[in-house]
CSV table of C-alpha atoms in Angstrom, one decimal:
chain,number,residue,atom,x,y,z
A,1,MET,CA,-58.6,20.7,40.8
A,2,ALA,CA,-55.5,20.8,38.7
A,3,SER,CA,-53.5,17.8,37.1
A,4,SER,CA,-50.2,17.8,37.8
A,5,SER,CA,-48.1,15.8,34.8
A,6,PHE,CA,-44.7,14.5,34.1
A,7,SER,CA,-43.1,14.2,30.7
A,8,LEU,CA,-39.4,12.8,30.0
A,9,SER,CA,-37.8,14.5,27.2
A,10,LEU,CA,-34.9,12.6,25.5
A,11,ASP,CA,-32.3,13.9,23.9
A,12,SER,CA,-32.2,13.6,20.0
A,13,LYS,CA,-28.0,12.9,20.5
A,14,ASP,CA,-28.9,10.5,23.3
A,15,LEU,CA,-31.2,8.6,21.0
A,16,SER,CA,-29.0,8.4,18.2
A,17,HIS,CA,-26.3,7.0,20.2
A,18,SER,CA,-25.5,3.0,20.4
A,19,SER,CA,-25.9,1.7,24.2
A,20,GLY,CA,-22.2,0.8,25.6
A,21,GLU,CA,-22.2,-2.7,27.6
A,22,VAL,CA,-19.7,-4.0,30.2
A,23,HIS,CA,-19.2,-7.5,30.2
A,24,VAL,CA,-16.2,-8.7,32.8
A,25,ILE,CA,-14.9,-12.5,32.8
A,26,VAL,CA,-12.7,-13.1,36.6
A,27,GLY,CA,-11.2,-16.1,37.9
A,28,PRO,CA,-8.2,-17.4,39.9
A,29,MET,CA,-5.2,-18.2,37.2
A,30,PHE,CA,-5.9,-21.1,35.3
A,31,ALA,CA,-9.1,-20.5,34.6
A,32,GLY,CA,-9.3,-20.3,30.9
A,33,LYS,CA,-10.5,-16.3,31.5
A,34,THR,CA,-8.1,-15.4,28.6
A,35,THR,CA,-9.2,-17.7,26.1
A,36,ALA,CA,-12.8,-17.1,27.5
A,37,LEU,CA,-12.3,-13.5,26.6
A,38,LEU,CA,-10.8,-14.5,23.0
A,39,ARG,CA,-13.9,-16.3,22.0
A,40,ARG,CA,-16.1,-13.6,23.0
A,41,ILE,CA,-13.6,-11.2,20.9
A,42,LYS,CA,-13.6,-14.0,18.1
A,43,SER,CA,-17.6,-14.3,18.6
A,44,GLU,CA,-17.7,-10.2,18.0
A,45,LEU,CA,-15.3,-10.1,14.8
A,46,ASN,CA,-17.6,-13.0,12.8
A,47,ALA,CA,-20.4,-10.6,13.4
A,48,ALA,CA,-19.1,-8.1,12.0
A,49,ARG,CA,-18.0,-5.9,14.6
A,50,ASN,CA,-14.6,-3.7,14.8
A,51,VAL,CA,-12.6,-4.8,17.5
A,52,VAL,CA,-9.3,-4.4,19.2
A,53,MET,CA,-7.4,-6.1,22.3
A,54,LEU,CA,-5.4,-4.7,24.5
A,55,LYS,CA,-3.3,-5.6,28.3
A,56,SER,CA,-1.2,-3.8,30.3
A,57,SER,CA,2.1,-3.7,29.0
A,58,LYS,CA,3.2,-5.2,31.9
A,59,ASP,CA,3.1,-8.8,31.1
A,60,THR,CA,5.7,-9.5,28.9
A,61,ARG,CA,5.2,-13.1,29.4
A,62,TYR,CA,4.2,-14.5,26.5
A,63,ALA,CA,4.4,-11.6,23.6
A,64,THR,CA,4.6,-8.3,23.8
A,65,ASP,CA,2.3,-7.4,20.8
A,66,SER,CA,-0.3,-10.4,21.2
A,67,VAL,CA,-2.4,-11.8,24.2
A,68,VAL,CA,-1.9,-15.7,24.3
A,69,THR,CA,-3.1,-18.3,26.3
A,70,HIS,CA,-1.8,-20.5,28.5
A,71,ASP,CA,-2.0,-23.1,25.9
A,72,GLY,CA,-0.5,-20.7,23.0
A,73,ILE,CA,-3.9,-19.6,21.3
A,74,LYS,CA,-2.5,-15.5,19.9
A,75,PHE,CA,-4.7,-13.0,19.2
A,76,PRO,CA,-3.1,-9.2,18.2
A,77,CYS,CA,-3.1,-6.5,20.7
A,78,TRP,CA,-2.1,-2.6,21.9
A,79,ALA,CA,0.2,-3.3,25.0
A,80,LEU,CA,-0.4,-0.4,27.4
A,81,PRO,CA,0.4,1.6,30.3
A,82,ASN,CA,-2.8,3.0,31.2
A,83,LEU,CA,-5.9,2.7,29.4
A,84,LEU,CA,-6.9,6.4,29.0
A,85,SER,CA,-3.6,6.6,26.7
A,86,PHE,CA,-6.0,4.3,24.7
A,87,LYS,CA,-7.9,6.9,22.6
A,88,GLU,CA,-5.1,9.1,21.0
A,89,LYS,CA,-2.4,6.4,20.4
A,90,TYR,CA,-4.9,4.4,18.1
A,91,GLY,CA,-6.7,7.7,16.5
A,92,HIS,CA,-9.8,9.5,16.9
A,93,ASP,CA,-11.5,9.1,13.8
A,94,ALA,CA,-10.3,4.9,14.2
A,95,TYR,CA,-11.7,4.5,17.7
A,96,GLN,CA,-15.0,6.1,16.7
A,97,LYS,CA,-15.0,3.7,14.3
A,98,LEU,CA,-14.4,0.4,17.3
A,99,ASP,CA,-17.6,-1.6,18.4
A,100,VAL,CA,-16.0,-4.3,20.7
A,101,ILE,CA,-13.2,-3.6,23.2
A,102,GLY,CA,-11.4,-6.3,25.1
A,103,ILE,CA,-8.9,-5.7,28.0
A,104,ASP,CA,-7.1,-9.0,29.3
A,105,GLU,CA,-5.1,-8.9,32.7
A,106,ALA,CA,-7.5,-5.9,33.6
A,107,GLN,CA,-6.0,-6.0,36.9
A,108,PHE,CA,-2.6,-3.8,36.2
A,109,PHE,CA,-5.1,-1.1,34.7
A,110,GLU,CA,-5.1,1.8,37.7
A,111,ASP,CA,-7.7,3.4,35.8
A,112,LEU,CA,-10.1,0.5,34.7
A,113,TYR,CA,-13.0,2.4,36.4
A,114,GLU,CA,-12.9,5.2,34.3
A,115,PHE,CA,-11.7,3.8,30.9
A,116,CYS,CA,-15.1,1.5,31.1
A,117,CYS,CA,-17.2,4.3,32.6
A,118,LYS,CA,-16.4,6.5,29.5
A,119,ALA,CA,-15.7,3.8,26.6
A,120,ALA,CA,-19.4,2.3,27.8
A,121,ASP,CA,-21.2,5.3,29.0
A,122,GLU,CA,-20.3,7.7,26.7
A,123,ASP,CA,-18.7,6.5,23.7
A,124,GLY,CA,-20.8,3.4,22.9
A,125,LYS,CA,-18.3,0.8,23.2
A,126,THR,CA,-18.7,-3.0,24.4
A,127,VAL,CA,-15.8,-3.8,26.7
A,128,ILE,CA,-15.0,-7.2,27.6
A,129,VAL,CA,-12.9,-7.5,30.8
A,130,ALA,CA,-10.8,-10.5,32.0
A,131,GLY,CA,-8.8,-10.4,35.1
A,132,LEU,CA,-8.0,-12.0,38.2
A,133,ASP,CA,-10.8,-10.4,40.9
A,134,GLY,CA,-7.9,-11.4,44.0
A,135,ASP,CA,-4.7,-12.2,44.7
A,136,TYR,CA,-2.5,-14.7,46.1
A,137,LEU,CA,-3.7,-13.3,49.3
A,138,ARG,CA,-7.4,-13.7,48.5
A,139,ARG,CA,-7.1,-10.0,48.7
A,140,SER,CA,-8.9,-7.9,45.6
A,141,PHE,CA,-6.3,-7.1,43.1
A,142,GLY,CA,-6.5,-3.9,41.4
A,143,SER,CA,-9.6,-2.3,40.1
A,144,VAL,CA,-11.6,-5.6,38.7
A,145,LEU,CA,-14.0,-6.2,41.4
A,146,HIS,CA,-14.3,-2.6,41.0
A,147,ILE,CA,-16.3,-2.4,38.0
A,148,ILE,CA,-18.7,-4.9,39.2
A,149,PRO,CA,-21.0,-2.3,39.4
A,150,LEU,CA,-21.2,-0.7,35.7
A,151,ALA,CA,-21.3,-4.9,34.6
A,152,ASP,CA,-24.1,-5.7,32.2
A,153,SER,CA,-22.5,-9.3,32.8
A,154,VAL,CA,-20.3,-10.5,35.6
A,155,THR,CA,-18.7,-14.3,35.0
A,156,LYS,CA,-16.9,-16.2,37.6
A,157,LEU,CA,-14.3,-19.4,36.0
A,158,THR,CA,-12.6,-22.0,38.2
A,159,ALA,CA,-9.7,-24.0,37.7
A,160,ARG,CA,-8.9,-27.1,38.7
A,161,CYS,CA,-6.4,-28.2,42.1
A,162,GLU,CA,-3.1,-28.9,41.1
A,163,LEU,CA,-3.5,-31.0,44.5
A,164,CYS,CA,-6.6,-32.7,43.7
A,165,GLY,CA,-8.6,-32.6,41.0
A,166,LYS,CA,-11.7,-30.5,42.7
A,167,ARG,CA,-12.8,-27.1,41.4
A,168,ALA,CA,-10.5,-24.1,42.5
A,169,PHE,CA,-11.2,-21.3,43.2
A,170,PHE,CA,-8.4,-19.2,44.6
A,171,THR,CA,-4.4,-18.7,43.2
A,172,LEU,CA,-1.8,-19.8,45.3
A,173,ARG,CA,1.9,-18.5,45.1
A,174,LYS,CA,4.6,-21.2,44.9
A,175,THR,CA,7.2,-18.4,45.8
A,176,GLU,CA,8.1,-15.9,48.9
A,177,HIS,CA,7.9,-13.1,46.7
A,178,GLN,CA,5.6,-11.3,48.9
A,179,GLU,CA,4.8,-8.2,46.7
A,180,THR,CA,1.0,-8.3,45.2
A,181,GLU,CA,2.2,-7.7,41.1
A,182,LEU,CA,4.5,-10.5,40.1
A,183,ILE,CA,4.1,-11.7,36.7
A,184,GLY,CA,4.4,-15.4,36.4
A,185,GLY,CA,3.0,-18.4,34.8
A,186,ALA,CA,3.4,-22.3,36.3
A,187,ASP,CA,6.5,-21.5,38.0
A,188,VAL,CA,4.7,-19.1,40.6
A,189,TYR,CA,1.8,-20.2,40.9
A,190,MET,CA,-1.0,-22.9,41.1
A,191,PRO,CA,-4.6,-23.0,41.9
A,192,VAL,CA,-5.7,-24.9,44.5
A,193,CYS,CA,-9.4,-25.7,45.9
A,194,ARG,CA,-10.5,-24.2,49.9
A,195,LEU,CA,-8.9,-26.9,51.3
A,196,HIS,CA,-5.7,-26.8,50.2
A,197,TYR,CA,-5.1,-23.3,49.6
A,198,MET,CA,-5.6,-23.2,53.6
A,199,ASN,CA,-2.7,-26.6,54.6
A,200,SER,CA,-0.6,-24.9,52.2
A,201,GLN,CA,-0.8,-21.5,53.4
A,202,VAL,CA,-0.6,-23.1,56.8
A,203,ALA,CA,2.7,-24.9,55.5
A,204,GLU,CA,3.7,-22.3,53.8
A,205,ARG,CA,4.1,-20.4,57.0
A,206,ILE,CA,5.8,-23.0,59.3
A,207,VAL,CA,8.2,-23.6,56.7
A,208,LEU,CA,9.2,-19.3,56.7
A,209,GLN,CA,8.8,-19.6,60.4
A,210,SER,CA,11.3,-22.6,60.5
A,211,GLN,CA,13.8,-20.9,58.2
A,212,ALA,CA,13.6,-17.7,59.9
A,213,VAL,CA,14.2,-19.8,63.3
A,214,LYS,CA,17.2,-21.2,61.5
A,215,THR,CA,18.5,-17.9,60.3
A,216,ASP,CA,18.4,-16.1,63.5
A,217,SER,CA,20.3,-19.0,65.4
A,218,LEU,CA,22.8,-18.7,62.7
A,219,LEU,CA,23.3,-14.6,63.6
A,220,GLU,CA,23.8,-15.5,67.3
A,221,PRO,CA,27.1,-15.1,68.8
A,222,THR,CA,28.5,-18.1,70.0
A,223,ALA,CA,31.0,-18.0,73.6
A,224,ASP,CA,34.6,-18.7,73.3
A,225,VAL,CA,35.7,-21.8,74.4
């Protein structure tokens, strides 16, 4: 009886192609995501690897040409409206020489998933991504969670609750603005634990409802005396 055999052949191009990686750093505001990203990038630099840092051009809080941590540590970067334009702007030859690509504030890039696929799977780059995993309503923010299935590692950081000092997993917005993308720092956001997130949300709703009632009462026509 003839025996069947299974053979797996690898293209020589695949054998010579360096393997890419995707590493994801997530957490609420003030969890040290950018600090952790810069630590990884500097470690790659110390290993004599060619690196570049990218961030969204929407983030103009501290500097337009640098990634800046909340405590003032800076690292030069490319500020881009989207990621897929980077290769052309950086130059094909220069891109080919890159080993590591860092991406900060990744939640603002709509093409994050496509870029990470191409950079890691096709181009052999190590991509280190830092961003918010949830918005102020604890909903998925941008495409950050979409790249989890692509990731070699995922690091979830926590902050300290601004109200009690316990571990904070969530970001609370301190203003009445309701748009998802609202760039800001401590003037707009604060990290909180689950208890104070829920308590603060309830309190905020009560305040907003009270303001709405007062506004409606002011708009009501008054009877002539």
